[in-house]
Amino acid sequence: MNTFQADSQQLILALSKGRIFEDTLPLLEAAGITVSENPETSRKLILPTNDPNVRVLIVRATDVPTYVQHGAADFGVAGKDVLLEHGGEGLYQPIDLHIAECRMSVAVRNGFDYETAVRQGARLRVATKFVETARAHFAKKGVHVDLIKLYGSMELAPLVGLSDAIVDVVSTGNTLRANDLKEVEAIMDISSRLIVNQAALKMKRERLQPILEAFERASKK
Ligand code: ADP
Ligand code: PRP
Ligand code: MG
């Protein structure tokens, strides 16, 4: 049989390629786990580790909570931005790993007077991948918005007249600057969290606990 299923012996960790995978590697090392292949060069989506009972699934960042919620992975690492959009159902979120740190912000074109538009009660067109977070933010401010769902390159939307504003994650601000945009409101700080399937936490607690403790120790700043 070629099918792959999480069983009671195996621990399955869901990670996304790029910054989350790279920043999780040192935490795994602290738990004595070394991933044997590099997802940037390998086409494999299930990566073995030095521990025959631990394997890593490589999935899209926004899919990590889904794999863990349904128990296809026992645990995973996901940004707070992604978890807020997902809703967190079926997930235990025990540890802030302090990795992939950034903030969720509102940004507009350099020439756009955001404060006046808000004060005058203008209806704003907001392009974002983070519709739930954006909806909650503008509802709390009492600002009427038309949300335009995008899947990436949000910075482009105000430049071509698709939207007045964007809601996106900002770290250095380089992407905004490179595209003649300015940050006008910080919505919240973002970092990545360890998430655990609630059933796995009960059924596999003995196997999971030492790893969770090692992650917690290694992630303390
Ligand atoms: P995606 O392909 O979905 O954009 P990323 O690897 O870029 O995936 O992002 C994964 C997580 O890292 C995001 O959910 C967010 O929490 C965080 N993040 C995104 N962009 C940045 C950034 N520029 N700097 C630091 N953290 C970031
Ligand atoms: C993220 C985010 C912003 C940028 C912000 O993009 O969507 O575009 O980082 O970071 P900065 O403030 O340091 O410029 P990412 O690098 O993840 O590219 P992608 O998601 O479009 O692949
Ligand atoms: Mg990204």
mmCIF file of C-alpha atoms and ligand atoms in Angstrom:
data_model
loop_
_atom_site.group_PDB
_atom_site.id
_atom_site.type_symbol
_atom_site.label_atom_id
_atom_site.label_comp_id
_atom_site.label_asym_id
_atom_site.label_seq_id
_atom_site.Cartn_x
_atom_site.Cartn_y
_atom_site.Cartn_z
ATOM 1 C CA MET A 1 0.000 0.000 0.000
ATOM 2 C CA ASN A 2 1.297 3.399 -0.947
ATOM 3 C CA THR A 3 -1.189 5.439 0.988
ATOM 4 C CA PHE A 4 0.019 7.508 3.830
ATOM 5 C CA GLN A 5 -1.749 7.717 7.136
ATOM 6 C CA ALA A 6 -0.913 9.127 10.500
ATOM 7 C CA ASP A 7 -0.892 6.225 12.978
ATOM 8 C CA SER A 8 -0.239 5.957 16.689
ATOM 9 C CA GLN A 9 3.478 5.240 16.215
ATOM 10 C CA GLN A 10 4.126 8.124 13.880
ATOM 11 C CA LEU A 11 4.325 11.814 14.621
ATOM 12 C CA ILE A 12 3.546 13.968 11.612
ATOM 13 C CA LEU A 13 4.570 17.626 11.533
ATOM 14 C CA ALA A 14 3.116 20.022 8.931
ATOM 15 C CA LEU A 15 5.351 22.889 7.809
ATOM 16 C CA SER A 16 5.428 25.325 4.910
ATOM 17 C CA LYS A 17 8.525 25.852 2.777
ATOM 18 C CA GLY A 18 10.579 28.993 3.197
ATOM 19 C CA ARG A 19 10.810 31.047 6.370
ATOM 20 C CA ILE A 20 8.687 28.759 8.565
ATOM 21 C CA PHE A 21 10.606 25.627 7.584
ATOM 22 C CA GLU A 22 13.957 27.383 8.040
ATOM 23 C CA ASP A 23 13.046 28.947 11.387
ATOM 24 C CA THR A 24 11.579 25.677 12.694
ATOM 25 C CA LEU A 25 14.737 23.651 11.910
ATOM 26 C CA PRO A 26 16.665 24.945 14.973
ATOM 27 C CA LEU A 27 13.657 24.157 17.198
ATOM 28 C CA LEU A 28 13.541 20.615 15.802
ATOM 29 C CA GLU A 29 17.293 20.295 16.400
ATOM 30 C CA ALA A 30 16.676 21.270 20.027
ATOM 31 C CA ALA A 31 14.281 18.323 20.215
ATOM 32 C CA GLY A 32 16.939 16.054 18.655
ATOM 33 C CA ILE A 33 15.185 15.911 15.277
ATOM 34 C CA THR A 34 17.059 16.490 12.010
ATOM 35 C CA VAL A 35 15.163 16.697 8.720
ATOM 36 C CA SER A 36 17.007 14.587 6.167
ATOM 37 C CA GLU A 37 16.022 16.483 3.010
ATOM 38 C CA ASN A 38 15.730 20.088 1.952
ATOM 39 C CA PRO A 39 12.255 20.972 0.598
ATOM 40 C CA GLU A 40 13.760 23.722 -1.579
ATOM 41 C CA THR A 41 15.649 21.153 -3.652
ATOM 42 C CA SER A 42 13.620 17.986 -3.123
ATOM 43 C CA ARG A 43 10.263 17.469 -4.849
ATOM 44 C CA LYS A 44 9.185 15.189 -2.003
ATOM 45 C CA LEU A 45 6.241 16.342 0.089
ATOM 46 C CA ILE A 46 6.812 13.866 2.927
ATOM 47 C CA LEU A 47 10.278 14.311 4.370
ATOM 48 C CA PRO A 48 11.936 11.750 6.614
ATOM 49 C CA THR A 49 13.904 12.735 9.709
ATOM 50 C CA ASN A 50 16.624 11.034 11.746
ATOM 51 C CA ASP A 51 13.781 9.669 13.919
ATOM 52 C CA PRO A 52 11.944 6.959 11.941
ATOM 53 C CA ASN A 53 8.764 7.869 13.826
ATOM 54 C CA VAL A 54 8.795 11.553 12.900
ATOM 55 C CA ARG A 55 8.011 12.826 9.404
ATOM 56 C CA VAL A 56 7.453 16.290 7.996
ATOM 57 C CA LEU A 57 4.698 17.216 5.523
ATOM 58 C CA ILE A 58 5.427 20.165 3.239
ATOM 59 C CA VAL A 59 2.200 22.099 2.600
ATOM 60 C CA ARG A 60 1.163 25.661 1.736
ATOM 61 C CA ALA A 61 1.308 28.024 4.721
ATOM 62 C CA THR A 62 -2.469 28.556 4.627
ATOM 63 C CA ASP A 63 -3.095 24.785 4.557
ATOM 64 C CA VAL A 64 -1.105 23.938 7.716
ATOM 65 C CA PRO A 65 -4.097 24.475 10.101
ATOM 66 C CA THR A 66 -6.332 22.336 7.858
ATOM 67 C CA TYR A 67 -3.956 19.342 7.928
ATOM 68 C CA VAL A 68 -3.631 19.598 11.712
ATOM 69 C CA GLN A 69 -7.357 20.213 12.324
ATOM 70 C CA HIS A 70 -8.271 17.009 10.454
ATOM 71 C CA GLY A 71 -5.503 14.947 12.054
ATOM 72 C CA ALA A 72 -3.608 14.348 8.790
ATOM 73 C CA ALA A 73 -0.763 15.971 10.703
ATOM 74 C CA ASP A 74 -0.419 15.761 14.490
ATOM 75 C CA PHE A 75 1.161 19.171 14.826
ATOM 76 C CA GLY A 76 2.355 22.082 12.736
ATOM 77 C CA VAL A 77 3.659 25.628 12.659
ATOM 78 C CA ALA A 78 1.496 28.478 11.351
ATOM 79 C CA GLY A 79 1.454 32.271 11.465
ATOM 80 C CA LYS A 80 -1.101 34.027 13.664
ATOM 81 C CA ASP A 81 -2.379 35.705 10.475
ATOM 82 C CA VAL A 82 -3.139 32.298 8.957
ATOM 83 C CA LEU A 83 -4.678 30.985 12.191
ATOM 84 C CA LEU A 84 -7.029 33.970 12.487
ATOM 85 C CA GLU A 85 -8.289 33.404 8.945
ATOM 86 C CA HIS A 86 -8.682 29.665 9.568
ATOM 87 C CA GLY A 87 -10.548 30.172 12.846
ATOM 88 C CA GLY A 88 -8.479 27.745 14.935
ATOM 89 C CA GLU A 89 -11.185 25.055 15.125
ATOM 90 C CA GLY A 90 -9.902 21.713 16.450
ATOM 91 C CA LEU A 91 -6.494 23.185 17.195
ATOM 92 C CA TYR A 92 -4.616 23.511 20.438
ATOM 93 C CA GLN A 93 -2.204 26.462 20.292
ATOM 94 C CA PRO A 94 0.188 26.056 23.197
ATOM 95 C CA ILE A 95 3.311 27.972 22.170
ATOM 96 C CA ASP A 96 4.258 31.257 20.533
ATOM 97 C CA LEU A 97 7.500 30.291 18.774
ATOM 98 C CA HIS A 98 8.542 33.922 18.141
ATOM 99 C CA ILE A 99 9.531 33.063 14.560
ATOM 100 C CA ALA A 100 8.465 34.713 11.266
ATOM 101 C CA GLU A 101 7.736 37.895 13.188
ATOM 102 C CA CYS A 102 6.013 40.721 11.348
ATOM 103 C CA ARG A 103 2.900 42.865 11.721
ATOM 104 C CA MET A 104 -0.447 43.084 9.969
ATOM 105 C CA SER A 105 -0.974 46.581 8.614
ATOM 106 C CA VAL A 106 -3.103 48.815 6.439
ATOM 107 C CA ALA A 107 -1.187 50.489 3.601
ATOM 108 C CA VAL A 108 -2.140 52.961 0.872
ATOM 109 C CA ARG A 109 -0.428 54.810 -2.009
ATOM 110 C CA ASN A 110 1.849 57.631 -0.917
ATOM 111 C CA GLY A 111 -0.516 60.247 -2.383
ATOM 112 C CA PHE A 112 -3.683 58.867 -0.722
ATOM 113 C CA ASP A 113 -5.038 60.730 2.340
ATOM 114 C CA TYR A 114 -6.271 57.768 4.387
ATOM 115 C CA GLU A 115 -7.083 59.718 7.552
ATOM 116 C CA THR A 116 -9.325 62.168 5.695
ATOM 117 C CA ALA A 117 -11.050 59.393 3.753
ATOM 118 C CA VAL A 118 -11.791 57.597 7.043
ATOM 119 C CA ARG A 119 -12.910 60.801 8.801
ATOM 120 C CA GLN A 120 -15.270 61.666 5.942
ATOM 121 C CA GLY A 121 -16.826 58.202 6.074
ATOM 122 C CA ALA A 122 -15.728 57.233 2.550
ATOM 123 C CA ARG A 123 -16.379 53.660 1.521
ATOM 124 C CA LEU A 124 -12.930 52.096 1.107
ATOM 125 C CA ARG A 125 -11.974 49.352 -1.292
ATOM 126 C CA VAL A 126 -9.532 47.080 0.523
ATOM 127 C CA ALA A 127 -7.603 44.308 -1.225
ATOM 128 C CA THR A 128 -6.265 41.518 0.972
ATOM 129 C CA LYS A 129 -5.548 37.849 1.476
ATOM 130 C CA PHE A 130 -6.687 38.326 5.103
ATOM 131 C CA VAL A 131 -10.392 39.085 4.670
ATOM 132 C CA GLU A 132 -11.524 38.006 8.152
ATOM 133 C CA THR A 133 -8.851 40.058 9.899
ATOM 134 C CA ALA A 134 -9.551 43.058 7.658
ATOM 135 C CA ARG A 135 -13.312 42.749 8.152
ATOM 136 C CA ALA A 136 -12.920 42.672 11.950
ATOM 137 C CA HIS A 137 -10.484 45.596 11.952
ATOM 138 C CA PHE A 138 -12.633 47.956 9.877
ATOM 139 C CA ALA A 139 -15.860 46.906 11.625
ATOM 140 C CA LYS A 140 -14.273 47.815 14.969
ATOM 141 C CA LYS A 141 -13.318 51.231 13.565
ATOM 142 C CA GLY A 142 -16.790 51.699 12.062
ATOM 143 C CA VAL A 143 -15.328 52.097 8.566
ATOM 144 C CA HIS A 144 -17.338 50.748 5.627
ATOM 145 C CA VAL A 145 -15.238 48.625 3.296
ATOM 146 C CA ASP A 146 -15.587 46.577 0.153
ATOM 147 C CA LEU A 147 -13.185 43.679 0.567
ATOM 148 C CA ILE A 148 -11.433 42.324 -2.511
ATOM 149 C CA LYS A 149 -9.943 38.880 -1.958
ATOM 150 C CA LEU A 150 -6.459 38.363 -3.413
ATOM 151 C CA TYR A 151 -3.994 35.490 -3.021
ATOM 152 C CA GLY A 152 -0.727 37.452 -3.244
ATOM 153 C CA SER A 153 1.062 40.568 -4.542
ATOM 154 C CA MET A 154 -1.424 42.758 -2.653
ATOM 155 C CA GLU A 155 0.928 45.745 -3.088
ATOM 156 C CA LEU A 156 -0.075 45.917 -6.738
ATOM 157 C CA ALA A 157 -3.775 46.564 -6.093
ATOM 158 C CA PRO A 158 -3.621 50.296 -5.141
ATOM 159 C CA LEU A 159 -1.107 50.965 -7.929
ATOM 160 C CA VAL A 160 -3.497 49.852 -10.658
ATOM 161 C CA GLY A 161 -6.707 51.178 -9.116
ATOM 162 C CA LEU A 162 -8.046 47.827 -7.941
ATOM 163 C CA SER A 163 -8.271 49.127 -4.355
ATOM 164 C CA ASP A 164 -7.714 52.198 -2.167
ATOM 165 C CA ALA A 165 -5.899 50.252 0.531
ATOM 166 C CA ILE A 166 -4.402 46.856 1.289
ATOM 167 C CA VAL A 167 -4.139 44.779 4.439
ATOM 168 C CA ASP A 168 -0.939 42.741 4.401
ATOM 169 C CA VAL A 169 1.964 41.660 6.578
ATOM 170 C CA VAL A 170 4.893 44.056 6.854
ATOM 171 C CA SER A 171 8.344 43.332 8.212
ATOM 172 C CA THR A 172 11.120 45.659 7.011
ATOM 173 C CA GLY A 173 8.713 47.848 4.994
ATOM 174 C CA ASN A 174 10.914 47.347 1.917
ATOM 175 C CA THR A 175 8.105 45.943 -0.228
ATOM 176 C CA LEU A 176 5.832 48.913 0.572
ATOM 177 C CA ARG A 177 8.636 51.414 -0.129
ATOM 178 C CA ALA A 178 9.571 49.712 -3.406
ATOM 179 C CA ASN A 179 5.973 50.109 -4.565
ATOM 180 C CA ASP A 180 5.351 53.719 -3.500
ATOM 181 C CA LEU A 181 3.065 52.679 -0.632
ATOM 182 C CA LYS A 182 2.957 53.768 3.023
ATOM 183 C CA GLU A 183 1.826 52.005 6.178
ATOM 184 C CA VAL A 184 -1.039 53.963 7.753
ATOM 185 C CA GLU A 185 -2.207 51.635 10.526
ATOM 186 C CA ALA A 186 -0.698 48.693 12.369
ATOM 187 C CA ILE A 187 -3.440 46.152 13.149
ATOM 188 C CA MET A 188 -1.541 43.578 15.211
ATOM 189 C CA ASP A 189 1.815 41.905 15.799
ATOM 190 C CA ILE A 190 2.221 38.525 14.108
ATOM 191 C CA SER A 191 4.423 35.545 14.897
ATOM 192 C CA SER A 192 4.177 31.825 14.255
ATOM 193 C CA ARG A 193 2.592 29.392 16.684
ATOM 194 C CA LEU A 194 2.915 25.707 17.295
ATOM 195 C CA ILE A 195 -0.465 24.097 16.699
ATOM 196 C CA VAL A 196 -1.465 20.606 17.816
ATOM 197 C CA ASN A 197 -4.393 18.408 16.821
ATOM 198 C CA GLN A 198 -6.614 18.126 19.906
ATOM 199 C CA ALA A 199 -7.098 14.354 19.625
ATOM 200 C CA ALA A 200 -3.362 13.772 19.024
ATOM 201 C CA LEU A 201 -2.581 15.758 22.125
ATOM 202 C CA LYS A 202 -4.566 13.210 24.161
ATOM 203 C CA MET A 203 -3.628 10.025 22.280
ATOM 204 C CA LYS A 204 0.050 10.817 21.669
ATOM 205 C CA ARG A 205 0.791 13.022 24.652
ATOM 206 C CA GLU A 206 3.774 10.918 25.775
ATOM 207 C CA ARG A 207 5.435 11.251 22.371
ATOM 208 C CA LEU A 208 4.475 14.884 21.810
ATOM 209 C CA GLN A 209 5.233 16.308 25.235
ATOM 210 C CA PRO A 210 9.070 16.175 25.075
ATOM 211 C CA ILE A 211 9.018 17.811 21.641
ATOM 212 C CA LEU A 212 6.642 20.562 22.794
ATOM 213 C CA GLU A 213 8.865 21.191 25.828
ATOM 214 C CA ALA A 214 12.022 21.367 23.683
ATOM 215 C CA PHE A 215 10.285 23.800 21.294
ATOM 216 C CA GLU A 216 9.153 25.935 24.205
ATOM 217 C CA ARG A 217 12.638 26.073 25.757
ATOM 218 C CA ALA A 218 14.364 26.779 22.416
ATOM 219 C CA SER A 219 11.879 29.474 21.380
ATOM 220 C CA LYS A 220 12.180 31.514 24.592
ATOM 221 C CA LYS A 221 13.907 34.779 23.772
HETATM 222 P P1 ADP B 1 3.072 32.420 1.875
HETATM 223 O O1 ADP B 1 3.561 31.614 0.734
HETATM 224 O O2 ADP B 1 1.697 32.045 2.316
HETATM 225 O O3 ADP B 1 3.229 33.905 1.673
HETATM 226 P P2 ADP B 1 5.247 32.692 3.757
HETATM 227 O O4 ADP B 1 6.289 31.650 3.997
HETATM 228 O O5 ADP B 1 5.646 33.928 3.036
HETATM 229 O O6 ADP B 1 4.001 31.981 3.084
HETATM 230 O O7 ADP B 1 4.668 33.181 5.143
HETATM 231 C C1 ADP B 1 4.477 32.301 6.217
HETATM 232 C C2 ADP B 1 4.167 33.119 7.462
HETATM 233 O O8 ADP B 1 5.295 33.942 7.775
HETATM 234 C C3 ADP B 1 2.995 34.079 7.303
HETATM 235 O O9 ADP B 1 1.788 33.427 7.636
HETATM 236 C C4 ADP B 1 3.350 35.190 8.264
HETATM 237 O O10 ADP B 1 2.941 34.850 9.574
HETATM 238 C C5 ADP B 1 4.881 35.214 8.225
HETATM 239 N N1 ADP B 1 5.437 36.204 7.285
HETATM 240 C C6 ADP B 1 5.002 36.520 6.052
HETATM 241 N N2 ADP B 1 5.764 37.455 5.468
HETATM 242 C C7 ADP B 1 6.728 37.756 6.369
HETATM 243 C C8 ADP B 1 7.853 38.659 6.371
HETATM 244 N N3 ADP B 1 8.106 39.438 5.329
HETATM 245 N N4 ADP B 1 8.653 38.679 7.463
HETATM 246 C C9 ADP B 1 8.414 37.881 8.515
HETATM 247 N N5 ADP B 1 7.365 37.018 8.571
HETATM 248 C C10 ADP B 1 6.541 36.949 7.527
HETATM 249 C C1 PRP B 2 5.663 39.107 2.415
HETATM 250 C C2 PRP B 2 4.446 40.022 2.419
HETATM 251 C C3 PRP B 2 4.988 41.329 1.933
HETATM 252 C C4 PRP B 2 6.442 41.283 2.388
HETATM 253 C C5 PRP B 2 6.656 42.198 3.525
HETATM 254 O O1 PRP B 2 5.911 38.615 1.127
HETATM 255 O O2 PRP B 2 3.374 39.517 1.631
HETATM 256 O O3 PRP B 2 4.903 41.432 0.528
HETATM 257 O O4 PRP B 2 6.727 39.955 2.822
HETATM 258 O O5 PRP B 2 7.981 42.129 3.993
HETATM 259 P P1 PRP B 2 8.893 43.425 4.028
HETATM 260 O O6 PRP B 2 8.123 44.458 4.816
HETATM 261 O O7 PRP B 2 10.131 42.993 4.770
HETATM 262 O O8 PRP B 2 9.172 43.861 2.634
HETATM 263 P P2 PRP B 2 6.842 37.326 0.907
HETATM 264 O O9 PRP B 2 8.293 37.704 1.038
HETATM 265 O O10 PRP B 2 6.380 36.255 1.822
HETATM 266 O O11 PRP B 2 6.552 36.965 -0.590
HETATM 267 P P3 PRP B 2 5.281 36.165 -1.160
HETATM 268 O O12 PRP B 2 4.379 35.804 -0.020
HETATM 269 O O13 PRP B 2 4.646 37.136 -2.116
HETATM 270 O O14 PRP B 2 5.866 34.972 -1.821
HETATM 271 MG MG MG B 3 4.720 35.212 1.792
#
